[in-house]
Amino acid sequence: MEHPGFFERAGPYALSEVAAAAGAEIANGADATVKIDDVRPLFEAGPSHISFIDNKKYLSQLDATKAGACLVIPAIADRVPAGTTALITKQPYHGFARALALFYPAAMQPLVTTAGAPPVDPTAILEAGVMIEPGAIIGREAQIGAGTRIAAGAVIGARVTIGRGCFIGPLATVTHALVGDRVIIHSGVRIGQDGFGFAMGRTGHLKVPQIGRVIVQDDVEIGANTTIDRGALKDTIIGEGSKIDNLVQIGHNVIIGRHCVIVSMCGISGSTELGDFVVMGGQSGTVGHIKIGSGAQVGGASHPTHDVPPGARYFGTPAKPLRESAREQAMIKRLVARDKDSYEDGTPEPEEG
């Protein structure tokens, strides 16, 4: 059975209504009465959807999009493909945020459970052998598989699904998520909160509703106080068998492959993709929108700023191939030692300024 989703969608709306809400101008000659019923990314939008582009990195997706309408800056309005109406604005991301708020008005205060309901909502479906400890809350239409234990004070949000043989630790919170079998979620974990999305501006920062989900596949383990944000439009995905340590932050739209190891205090920025069997050392982190290839290793306290090839070993800030980084550090050490020796031999130190 298809999951019903976590957010109720308003609409459909006429293109003129969407443009007005987004603060955009409809391109000349377009039919303003066309109905728009949802907001989607460029690569999966269809004729009844609105999308946006504010980064030239995605121009190839604009060329191929099937969206009914797209928010664009004036400079690229002529590039919008036939069949897609340009909605012209100086700030496409701001317009996108307002369009999301139009279609998903409840996304800023998402439902966890029904007000006044008992701790285990009567609409929740629990298979045989589910154990619910005192103080746990199970939201509306949640589903929990056989043999799963929900520890004291944990919260399972509305329509969340938890597979079989799982353990959800004390005070953990799981919302807007689909969790597989044999998953271990330790105490204090936060899964499914909205990602850090704001349309920045000189007069303030407009919050962008986040309407995606978190998908946690089978046999994943997630350490205490780790946070995993739900996707903005698509899903945040944690691949099968991956092991995540304590105090890790995983941003929205991140995709983590199978059997990855992510050590404590690591930060994965939004829309980063990790292949299979990637290792991220403690206190390492990435910028957003990059790819770490399968089998790659990122050293502790290292921070890649560009794509990392499969099987590579990177170290440093900004992270570089391990041998290159080691040579640089050795050279710096030799230079420092040489200068130190010259000072000790009586050579005057250079004057400052």
mmCIF file of C-alpha atoms in Angstrom:
data_model
loop_
_atom_site.group_PDB
_atom_site.id
_atom_site.type_symbol
_atom_site.label_atom_id
_atom_site.label_comp_id
_atom_site.label_asym_id
_atom_site.label_seq_id
_atom_site.Cartn_x
_atom_site.Cartn_y
_atom_site.Cartn_z
ATOM 1 C CA MET A 1 0.000 0.000 0.000
ATOM 2 C CA GLU A 2 1.367 3.429 -0.941
ATOM 3 C CA HIS A 3 2.206 5.663 2.008
ATOM 4 C CA PRO A 4 -0.343 8.500 2.309
ATOM 5 C CA GLY A 5 2.354 11.116 2.951
ATOM 6 C CA PHE A 6 3.001 13.318 5.949
ATOM 7 C CA PHE A 7 1.530 16.611 4.739
ATOM 8 C CA GLU A 8 -1.928 17.511 3.488
ATOM 9 C CA ARG A 9 -1.762 19.444 0.217
ATOM 10 C CA ALA A 10 -4.015 22.402 -0.607
ATOM 11 C CA GLY A 11 -5.116 23.386 -4.109
ATOM 12 C CA PRO A 12 -5.103 23.005 -7.010
ATOM 13 C CA TYR A 13 -4.671 26.685 -7.841
ATOM 14 C CA ALA A 14 -4.778 28.634 -11.080
ATOM 15 C CA LEU A 15 -1.368 29.677 -12.378
ATOM 16 C CA SER A 16 -2.327 33.296 -11.722
ATOM 17 C CA GLU A 17 -2.921 32.505 -8.027
ATOM 18 C CA VAL A 18 0.412 30.698 -7.725
ATOM 19 C CA ALA A 19 2.260 33.553 -9.426
ATOM 20 C CA ALA A 20 0.629 36.099 -7.108
ATOM 21 C CA ALA A 21 1.581 34.077 -4.014
ATOM 22 C CA ALA A 22 5.154 33.681 -5.287
ATOM 23 C CA GLY A 23 5.523 37.359 -6.206
ATOM 24 C CA ALA A 24 6.298 36.459 -9.817
ATOM 25 C CA GLU A 25 5.203 37.711 -13.243
ATOM 26 C CA ILE A 26 3.738 35.263 -15.772
ATOM 27 C CA ALA A 27 5.531 35.253 -19.119
ATOM 28 C CA ASN A 28 3.665 36.920 -21.967
ATOM 29 C CA GLY A 29 1.160 34.737 -23.783
ATOM 30 C CA ALA A 30 0.835 32.075 -21.083
ATOM 31 C CA ASP A 31 -2.553 30.756 -19.991
ATOM 32 C CA ALA A 32 -3.041 32.063 -16.456
ATOM 33 C CA THR A 33 -5.998 29.748 -15.830
ATOM 34 C CA VAL A 34 -3.970 26.520 -16.042
ATOM 35 C CA LYS A 35 -4.226 24.524 -12.818
ATOM 36 C CA ILE A 36 -1.138 23.809 -10.717
ATOM 37 C CA ASP A 37 -1.499 21.156 -8.009
ATOM 38 C CA ASP A 38 1.960 20.690 -6.468
ATOM 39 C CA VAL A 39 5.564 21.865 -6.100
ATOM 40 C CA ARG A 40 8.283 19.498 -7.375
ATOM 41 C CA PRO A 41 12.035 19.490 -8.200
ATOM 42 C CA LEU A 42 12.936 20.223 -11.815
ATOM 43 C CA PHE A 43 13.920 16.633 -12.603
ATOM 44 C CA GLU A 44 10.601 15.095 -11.540
ATOM 45 C CA ALA A 45 8.094 17.896 -12.168
ATOM 46 C CA GLY A 46 5.210 17.286 -14.563
ATOM 47 C CA PRO A 47 2.710 19.492 -16.449
ATOM 48 C CA SER A 48 0.634 20.227 -13.324
ATOM 49 C CA HIS A 49 3.631 21.165 -11.144
ATOM 50 C CA ILE A 50 5.603 24.308 -10.414
ATOM 51 C CA SER A 51 9.382 24.203 -9.918
ATOM 52 C CA PHE A 52 12.229 26.712 -9.625
ATOM 53 C CA ILE A 53 15.902 27.272 -10.438
ATOM 54 C CA ASP A 54 18.301 29.658 -8.707
ATOM 55 C CA ASN A 55 21.613 27.881 -9.348
ATOM 56 C CA LYS A 56 23.220 27.651 -12.811
ATOM 57 C CA LYS A 57 24.541 24.229 -11.811
ATOM 58 C CA TYR A 58 21.052 22.896 -12.603
ATOM 59 C CA LEU A 59 20.547 24.490 -16.034
ATOM 60 C CA SER A 60 20.695 21.045 -17.650
ATOM 61 C CA GLN A 61 17.721 20.020 -15.483
ATOM 62 C CA LEU A 62 15.863 23.140 -16.591
ATOM 63 C CA ASP A 63 16.463 22.199 -20.234
ATOM 64 C CA ALA A 64 14.916 18.762 -19.635
ATOM 65 C CA THR A 65 12.123 19.636 -17.199
ATOM 66 C CA LYS A 66 8.492 18.811 -17.902
ATOM 67 C CA ALA A 67 7.192 21.270 -15.273
ATOM 68 C CA GLY A 68 4.084 23.237 -16.070
ATOM 69 C CA ALA A 69 5.684 26.377 -14.652
ATOM 70 C CA CYS A 70 9.109 27.357 -13.345
ATOM 71 C CA LEU A 71 10.287 30.285 -11.248
ATOM 72 C CA VAL A 72 13.316 31.852 -12.952
ATOM 73 C CA ILE A 73 15.326 35.056 -12.961
ATOM 74 C CA PRO A 74 14.727 37.368 -15.981
ATOM 75 C CA ALA A 75 18.119 36.511 -17.520
ATOM 76 C CA ILE A 76 17.190 32.880 -18.199
ATOM 77 C CA ALA A 77 13.455 33.253 -18.883
ATOM 78 C CA ASP A 78 14.073 32.608 -22.599
ATOM 79 C CA ARG A 79 15.760 29.291 -21.763
ATOM 80 C CA VAL A 80 12.622 27.762 -20.225
ATOM 81 C CA PRO A 81 11.597 24.860 -22.517
ATOM 82 C CA ALA A 82 8.429 24.735 -24.594
ATOM 83 C CA GLY A 83 5.500 23.519 -22.524
ATOM 84 C CA THR A 84 6.814 25.209 -19.366
ATOM 85 C CA THR A 85 5.636 28.678 -18.406
ATOM 86 C CA ALA A 86 8.267 31.022 -17.013
ATOM 87 C CA LEU A 87 7.311 32.759 -13.785
ATOM 88 C CA ILE A 88 9.750 35.642 -13.715
ATOM 89 C CA THR A 89 11.130 36.991 -10.442
ATOM 90 C CA LYS A 90 14.379 38.431 -9.176
ATOM 91 C CA GLN A 91 14.295 35.958 -6.274
ATOM 92 C CA PRO A 92 13.179 32.475 -7.433
ATOM 93 C CA TYR A 93 14.023 30.840 -4.102
ATOM 94 C CA HIS A 94 11.851 33.330 -2.202
ATOM 95 C CA GLY A 95 9.043 32.643 -4.666
ATOM 96 C CA PHE A 96 9.520 28.904 -4.212
ATOM 97 C CA ALA A 97 9.221 29.271 -0.415
ATOM 98 C CA ARG A 98 5.972 31.195 -0.792
ATOM 99 C CA ALA A 99 4.579 28.657 -3.257
ATOM 100 C CA LEU A 100 5.360 25.847 -0.820
ATOM 101 C CA ALA A 101 3.557 27.714 1.940
ATOM 102 C CA LEU A 102 0.547 28.081 -0.371
ATOM 103 C CA PHE A 103 0.306 24.349 -1.120
ATOM 104 C CA TYR A 104 1.440 23.075 2.297
ATOM 105 C CA PRO A 105 0.171 25.566 4.888
ATOM 106 C CA ALA A 106 0.609 23.104 7.794
ATOM 107 C CA ALA A 107 4.256 22.338 7.049
ATOM 108 C CA MET A 108 5.544 24.934 9.515
ATOM 109 C CA GLN A 109 3.760 23.176 12.401
ATOM 110 C CA PRO A 110 3.571 19.526 11.336
ATOM 111 C CA LEU A 111 1.312 17.090 13.144
ATOM 112 C CA VAL A 112 2.959 14.636 15.559
ATOM 113 C CA THR A 113 -0.141 13.186 17.170
ATOM 114 C CA THR A 114 -3.784 14.134 17.610
ATOM 115 C CA ALA A 115 -4.483 16.631 20.396
ATOM 116 C CA GLY A 116 -6.165 14.907 23.337
ATOM 117 C CA ALA A 117 -5.401 11.399 22.094
ATOM 118 C CA PRO A 118 -4.055 8.735 24.498
ATOM 119 C CA PRO A 119 -0.293 8.041 24.460
ATOM 120 C CA VAL A 120 -0.833 5.311 21.875
ATOM 121 C CA ASP A 121 -3.225 6.747 19.301
ATOM 122 C CA PRO A 122 -6.122 4.344 18.621
ATOM 123 C CA THR A 123 -5.481 4.624 14.874
ATOM 124 C CA ALA A 124 -1.898 3.322 15.236
ATOM 125 C CA ILE A 125 -1.224 -0.224 13.997
ATOM 126 C CA LEU A 126 1.029 -2.368 16.212
ATOM 127 C CA GLU A 127 1.956 -5.911 15.248
ATOM 128 C CA ALA A 128 2.236 -8.711 17.793
ATOM 129 C CA GLY A 129 5.078 -8.423 20.269
ATOM 130 C CA VAL A 130 5.573 -4.649 20.080
ATOM 131 C CA MET A 131 6.733 -3.320 23.463
ATOM 132 C CA ILE A 132 5.824 0.239 24.448
ATOM 133 C CA GLU A 133 7.507 1.510 27.621
ATOM 134 C CA PRO A 134 5.901 4.098 29.934
ATOM 135 C CA GLY A 135 5.874 7.664 28.657
ATOM 136 C CA ALA A 136 6.297 6.801 24.985
ATOM 137 C CA ILE A 137 3.959 8.447 22.477
ATOM 138 C CA ILE A 138 2.744 6.751 19.308
ATOM 139 C CA GLY A 139 1.077 9.144 16.862
ATOM 140 C CA ARG A 140 -1.898 8.903 14.558
ATOM 141 C CA GLU A 141 -1.750 6.175 11.894
ATOM 142 C CA ALA A 142 1.780 5.124 12.884
ATOM 143 C CA GLN A 143 2.746 1.534 12.095
ATOM 144 C CA ILE A 144 5.197 -0.550 14.159
ATOM 145 C CA GLY A 145 6.425 -4.037 13.283
ATOM 146 C CA ALA A 146 6.609 -7.163 15.420
ATOM 147 C CA GLY A 147 9.334 -7.409 18.046
ATOM 148 C CA THR A 148 10.119 -3.691 18.092
ATOM 149 C CA ARG A 149 10.673 -1.958 21.424
ATOM 150 C CA ILE A 150 9.841 1.720 21.955
ATOM 151 C CA ALA A 151 11.680 2.928 25.070
ATOM 152 C CA ALA A 152 10.446 5.328 27.724
ATOM 153 C CA GLY A 153 9.729 8.858 26.557
ATOM 154 C CA ALA A 154 10.282 8.164 22.858
ATOM 155 C CA VAL A 155 7.993 9.837 20.306
ATOM 156 C CA ILE A 156 6.858 8.139 17.102
ATOM 157 C CA GLY A 157 5.081 10.733 14.964
ATOM 158 C CA ALA A 158 1.952 10.552 12.852
ATOM 159 C CA ARG A 159 2.107 8.107 9.921
ATOM 160 C CA VAL A 160 5.676 7.037 10.749
ATOM 161 C CA THR A 161 6.433 3.405 9.972
ATOM 162 C CA ILE A 162 8.907 1.382 12.054
ATOM 163 C CA GLY A 163 9.889 -2.086 10.846
ATOM 164 C CA ARG A 164 10.327 -5.334 12.748
ATOM 165 C CA GLY A 165 12.921 -6.073 15.411
ATOM 166 C CA CYS A 166 13.867 -2.415 15.946
ATOM 167 C CA PHE A 167 14.871 -0.566 19.091
ATOM 168 C CA ILE A 168 13.942 3.090 19.564
ATOM 169 C CA GLY A 169 15.834 4.460 22.557
ATOM 170 C CA PRO A 170 14.689 6.656 25.438
ATOM 171 C CA LEU A 171 13.582 10.175 24.469
ATOM 172 C CA ALA A 172 14.292 9.594 20.783
ATOM 173 C CA THR A 173 11.998 11.374 18.334
ATOM 174 C CA VAL A 174 11.083 9.908 14.947
ATOM 175 C CA THR A 175 8.794 11.945 12.699
ATOM 176 C CA HIS A 176 8.236 12.093 8.908
ATOM 177 C CA ALA A 177 10.191 8.873 8.508
ATOM 178 C CA LEU A 178 9.967 5.345 7.141
ATOM 179 C CA VAL A 179 12.262 3.020 9.117
ATOM 180 C CA GLY A 180 13.226 -0.489 8.014
ATOM 181 C CA ASP A 181 13.810 -3.705 9.966
ATOM 182 C CA ARG A 182 16.384 -4.310 12.725
ATOM 183 C CA VAL A 183 17.220 -0.626 13.060
ATOM 184 C CA ILE A 184 18.752 0.631 16.316
ATOM 185 C CA ILE A 185 18.068 4.258 17.214
ATOM 186 C CA HIS A 186 19.799 5.268 20.434
ATOM 187 C CA SER A 187 18.641 7.704 23.100
ATOM 188 C CA GLY A 188 18.053 11.322 22.182
ATOM 189 C CA VAL A 189 18.178 10.823 18.412
ATOM 190 C CA ARG A 190 16.113 13.296 16.388
ATOM 191 C CA ILE A 191 14.884 12.080 13.004
ATOM 192 C CA GLY A 192 12.573 13.964 10.651
ATOM 193 C CA GLN A 193 12.732 17.565 11.859
ATOM 194 C CA ASP A 194 12.804 20.200 9.139
ATOM 195 C CA GLY A 195 16.102 21.042 7.495
ATOM 196 C CA PHE A 196 17.931 24.353 7.711
ATOM 197 C CA GLY A 197 16.316 26.077 4.727
ATOM 198 C CA PHE A 198 16.034 29.851 4.432
ATOM 199 C CA ALA A 199 15.736 32.234 1.493
ATOM 200 C CA MET A 200 18.255 34.845 2.562
ATOM 201 C CA GLY A 201 17.610 38.557 2.070
ATOM 202 C CA ARG A 202 18.726 41.994 3.192
ATOM 203 C CA THR A 203 15.480 42.533 5.092
ATOM 204 C CA GLY A 204 15.486 39.113 6.749
ATOM 205 C CA HIS A 205 15.460 35.395 6.041
ATOM 206 C CA LEU A 206 12.313 33.672 4.776
ATOM 207 C CA LYS A 207 11.776 30.162 6.132
ATOM 208 C CA VAL A 208 11.329 27.525 3.424
ATOM 209 C CA PRO A 209 8.842 24.736 4.312
ATOM 210 C CA GLN A 210 10.415 21.261 4.208
ATOM 211 C CA ILE A 211 7.983 18.616 2.950
ATOM 212 C CA GLY A 212 10.241 15.607 2.323
ATOM 213 C CA ARG A 213 10.830 12.480 4.398
ATOM 214 C CA VAL A 214 13.616 10.432 5.959
ATOM 215 C CA ILE A 215 14.113 6.870 4.723
ATOM 216 C CA VAL A 216 16.151 4.616 7.051
ATOM 217 C CA GLN A 217 16.850 1.247 5.465
ATOM 218 C CA ASP A 218 17.374 -2.136 7.180
ATOM 219 C CA ASP A 219 20.110 -2.838 9.747
ATOM 220 C CA VAL A 220 21.110 0.797 10.320
ATOM 221 C CA GLU A 221 22.380 1.927 13.716
ATOM 222 C CA ILE A 222 22.162 5.580 14.765
ATOM 223 C CA GLY A 223 24.096 6.861 17.791
ATOM 224 C CA ALA A 224 22.844 8.982 20.679
ATOM 225 C CA ASN A 225 21.867 12.600 20.026
ATOM 226 C CA THR A 226 22.403 12.348 16.282
ATOM 227 C CA THR A 227 20.061 14.474 14.144
ATOM 228 C CA ILE A 228 18.779 13.619 10.655
ATOM 229 C CA ASP A 229 16.746 16.303 8.866
ATOM 230 C CA ARG A 230 13.893 15.395 6.557
ATOM 231 C CA GLY A 231 14.187 16.321 2.891
ATOM 232 C CA ALA A 232 13.074 19.632 1.453
ATOM 233 C CA LEU A 233 11.179 18.245 -1.554
ATOM 234 C CA LYS A 234 12.700 14.779 -1.878
ATOM 235 C CA ASP A 235 13.932 12.276 0.738
ATOM 236 C CA THR A 236 16.905 12.093 3.053
ATOM 237 C CA ILE A 237 18.117 8.480 2.771
ATOM 238 C CA ILE A 238 20.265 6.362 5.114
ATOM 239 C CA GLY A 239 21.385 3.240 3.264
ATOM 240 C CA GLU A 240 21.205 -0.362 4.421
ATOM 241 C CA GLY A 241 23.671 -1.411 7.106
ATOM 242 C CA SER A 242 25.202 2.031 7.658
ATOM 243 C CA LYS A 243 26.520 2.809 11.145
ATOM 244 C CA ILE A 244 26.309 6.352 12.495
ATOM 245 C CA ASP A 245 28.023 7.379 15.733
ATOM 246 C CA ASN A 246 26.842 9.813 18.418
ATOM 247 C CA LEU A 247 26.423 13.540 17.793
ATOM 248 C CA VAL A 248 26.310 13.463 14.002
ATOM 249 C CA GLN A 249 24.342 16.025 11.972
ATOM 250 C CA ILE A 250 22.880 14.946 8.627
ATOM 251 C CA GLY A 251 21.231 17.705 6.601
ATOM 252 C CA HIS A 252 18.206 17.635 4.341
ATOM 253 C CA ASN A 253 18.284 15.699 1.042
ATOM 254 C CA VAL A 254 21.477 13.864 2.018
ATOM 255 C CA ILE A 255 21.850 10.385 0.525
ATOM 256 C CA ILE A 256 24.070 7.942 2.423
ATOM 257 C CA GLY A 257 24.868 4.676 0.681
ATOM 258 C CA ARG A 258 25.003 1.129 2.049
ATOM 259 C CA HIS A 259 27.332 0.122 4.891
ATOM 260 C CA CYS A 260 28.866 3.550 5.447
ATOM 261 C CA VAL A 261 30.590 4.415 8.730
ATOM 262 C CA ILE A 262 30.165 7.956 10.049
ATOM 263 C CA VAL A 263 32.093 8.730 13.240
ATOM 264 C CA SER A 264 31.006 11.132 15.982
ATOM 265 C CA MET A 265 30.681 14.898 15.560
ATOM 266 C CA CYS A 266 30.608 14.619 11.779
ATOM 267 C CA GLY A 267 28.459 17.061 9.786
ATOM 268 C CA ILE A 268 27.014 16.183 6.368
ATOM 269 C CA SER A 269 25.631 19.283 4.642
ATOM 270 C CA GLY A 270 22.424 19.287 2.632
ATOM 271 C CA SER A 271 22.167 17.443 -0.692
ATOM 272 C CA THR A 272 25.536 15.695 -0.247
ATOM 273 C CA GLU A 273 25.663 12.127 -1.582
ATOM 274 C CA LEU A 274 27.817 9.330 -0.130
ATOM 275 C CA GLY A 275 28.350 6.127 -2.085
ATOM 276 C CA ASP A 276 28.562 2.662 -0.491
ATOM 277 C CA PHE A 277 31.156 1.784 2.188
ATOM 278 C CA VAL A 278 32.261 5.405 2.686
ATOM 279 C CA VAL A 279 34.070 6.209 5.963
ATOM 280 C CA MET A 280 33.815 9.707 7.468
ATOM 281 C CA GLY A 281 36.235 10.255 10.376
ATOM 282 C CA GLY A 282 35.368 12.027 13.609
ATOM 283 C CA GLN A 283 34.734 15.779 13.355
ATOM 284 C CA SER A 284 34.873 15.648 9.568
ATOM 285 C CA GLY A 285 32.297 17.343 7.418
ATOM 286 C CA THR A 286 31.288 18.302 3.908
ATOM 287 C CA VAL A 287 29.971 21.322 2.093
ATOM 288 C CA GLY A 288 26.614 20.786 0.417
ATOM 289 C CA HIS A 289 25.869 19.380 -3.044
ATOM 290 C CA ILE A 290 29.021 17.252 -3.431
ATOM 291 C CA LYS A 291 29.514 13.507 -3.957
ATOM 292 C CA ILE A 292 31.783 11.198 -1.969
ATOM 293 C CA GLY A 293 32.485 8.128 -4.106
ATOM 294 C CA SER A 294 31.997 4.542 -2.976
ATOM 295 C CA GLY A 295 34.787 3.212 -0.778
ATOM 296 C CA ALA A 296 36.262 6.658 -0.149
ATOM 297 C CA GLN A 297 37.689 7.598 3.257
ATOM 298 C CA VAL A 298 37.667 11.107 4.721
ATOM 299 C CA GLY A 299 40.058 11.551 7.633
ATOM 300 C CA GLY A 300 39.163 12.906 11.047
ATOM 301 C CA ALA A 301 38.635 16.706 11.167
ATOM 302 C CA SER A 302 38.852 16.845 7.364
ATOM 303 C CA HIS A 303 36.458 18.785 5.171
ATOM 304 C CA PRO A 304 36.013 18.097 1.437
ATOM 305 C CA THR A 305 34.818 21.059 -0.610
ATOM 306 C CA HIS A 306 34.570 19.204 -3.948
ATOM 307 C CA ASP A 307 33.640 15.719 -5.134
ATOM 308 C CA VAL A 308 35.809 12.883 -3.782
ATOM 309 C CA PRO A 309 36.566 10.046 -6.260
ATOM 310 C CA PRO A 310 35.607 6.450 -5.418
ATOM 311 C CA GLY A 311 38.199 4.677 -3.271
ATOM 312 C CA ALA A 312 40.153 7.861 -2.551
ATOM 313 C CA ARG A 313 41.601 8.784 0.859
ATOM 314 C CA TYR A 314 41.291 12.494 1.653
ATOM 315 C CA PHE A 315 42.666 14.491 4.560
ATOM 316 C CA GLY A 316 42.905 18.085 5.743
ATOM 317 C CA THR A 317 40.963 21.321 5.394
ATOM 318 C CA PRO A 318 40.214 21.788 2.605
ATOM 319 C CA ALA A 319 40.567 18.037 2.144
ATOM 320 C CA LYS A 320 43.064 16.758 -0.426
ATOM 321 C CA PRO A 321 44.355 13.320 -1.419
ATOM 322 C CA LEU A 322 46.180 11.864 1.586
ATOM 323 C CA ARG A 323 49.642 11.755 -0.029
ATOM 324 C CA GLU A 324 49.389 15.336 -1.240
ATOM 325 C CA SER A 325 48.231 16.528 2.171
ATOM 326 C CA ALA A 326 51.036 14.588 3.902
ATOM 327 C CA ARG A 327 53.688 16.083 1.598
ATOM 328 C CA GLU A 328 52.408 19.590 2.261
ATOM 329 C CA GLN A 329 52.497 19.058 6.022
ATOM 330 C CA ALA A 330 56.027 17.584 5.827
ATOM 331 C CA MET A 331 57.243 20.560 3.799
ATOM 332 C CA ILE A 332 55.736 23.031 6.256
ATOM 333 C CA LYS A 333 57.397 21.153 9.110
ATOM 334 C CA ARG A 334 60.793 21.346 7.353
ATOM 335 C CA LEU A 335 60.388 25.073 6.675
ATOM 336 C CA VAL A 336 59.503 25.757 10.299
ATOM 337 C CA ALA A 337 62.468 23.688 11.506
ATOM 338 C CA ARG A 338 64.836 25.480 9.102
ATOM 339 C CA ASP A 339 63.699 28.916 10.247
ATOM 340 C CA LYS A 340 63.980 27.864 13.874
ATOM 341 C CA ASP A 341 67.575 26.692 13.303
ATOM 342 C CA SER A 342 68.539 29.972 11.641
ATOM 343 C CA TYR A 343 67.184 31.994 14.560
ATOM 344 C CA GLU A 344 69.054 29.841 17.073
ATOM 345 C CA ASP A 345 72.300 30.433 15.060
ATOM 346 C CA GLY A 346 72.010 34.169 15.704
ATOM 347 C CA THR A 347 70.324 35.275 12.522
ATOM 348 C CA PRO A 348 68.053 38.159 13.526
ATOM 349 C CA GLU A 349 64.355 37.526 13.238
ATOM 350 C CA PRO A 350 62.590 39.629 10.597
ATOM 351 C CA GLU A 351 61.027 42.805 11.904
ATOM 352 C CA GLU A 352 57.271 42.949 11.931
ATOM 353 C CA GLY A 353 55.510 45.425 9.670
#
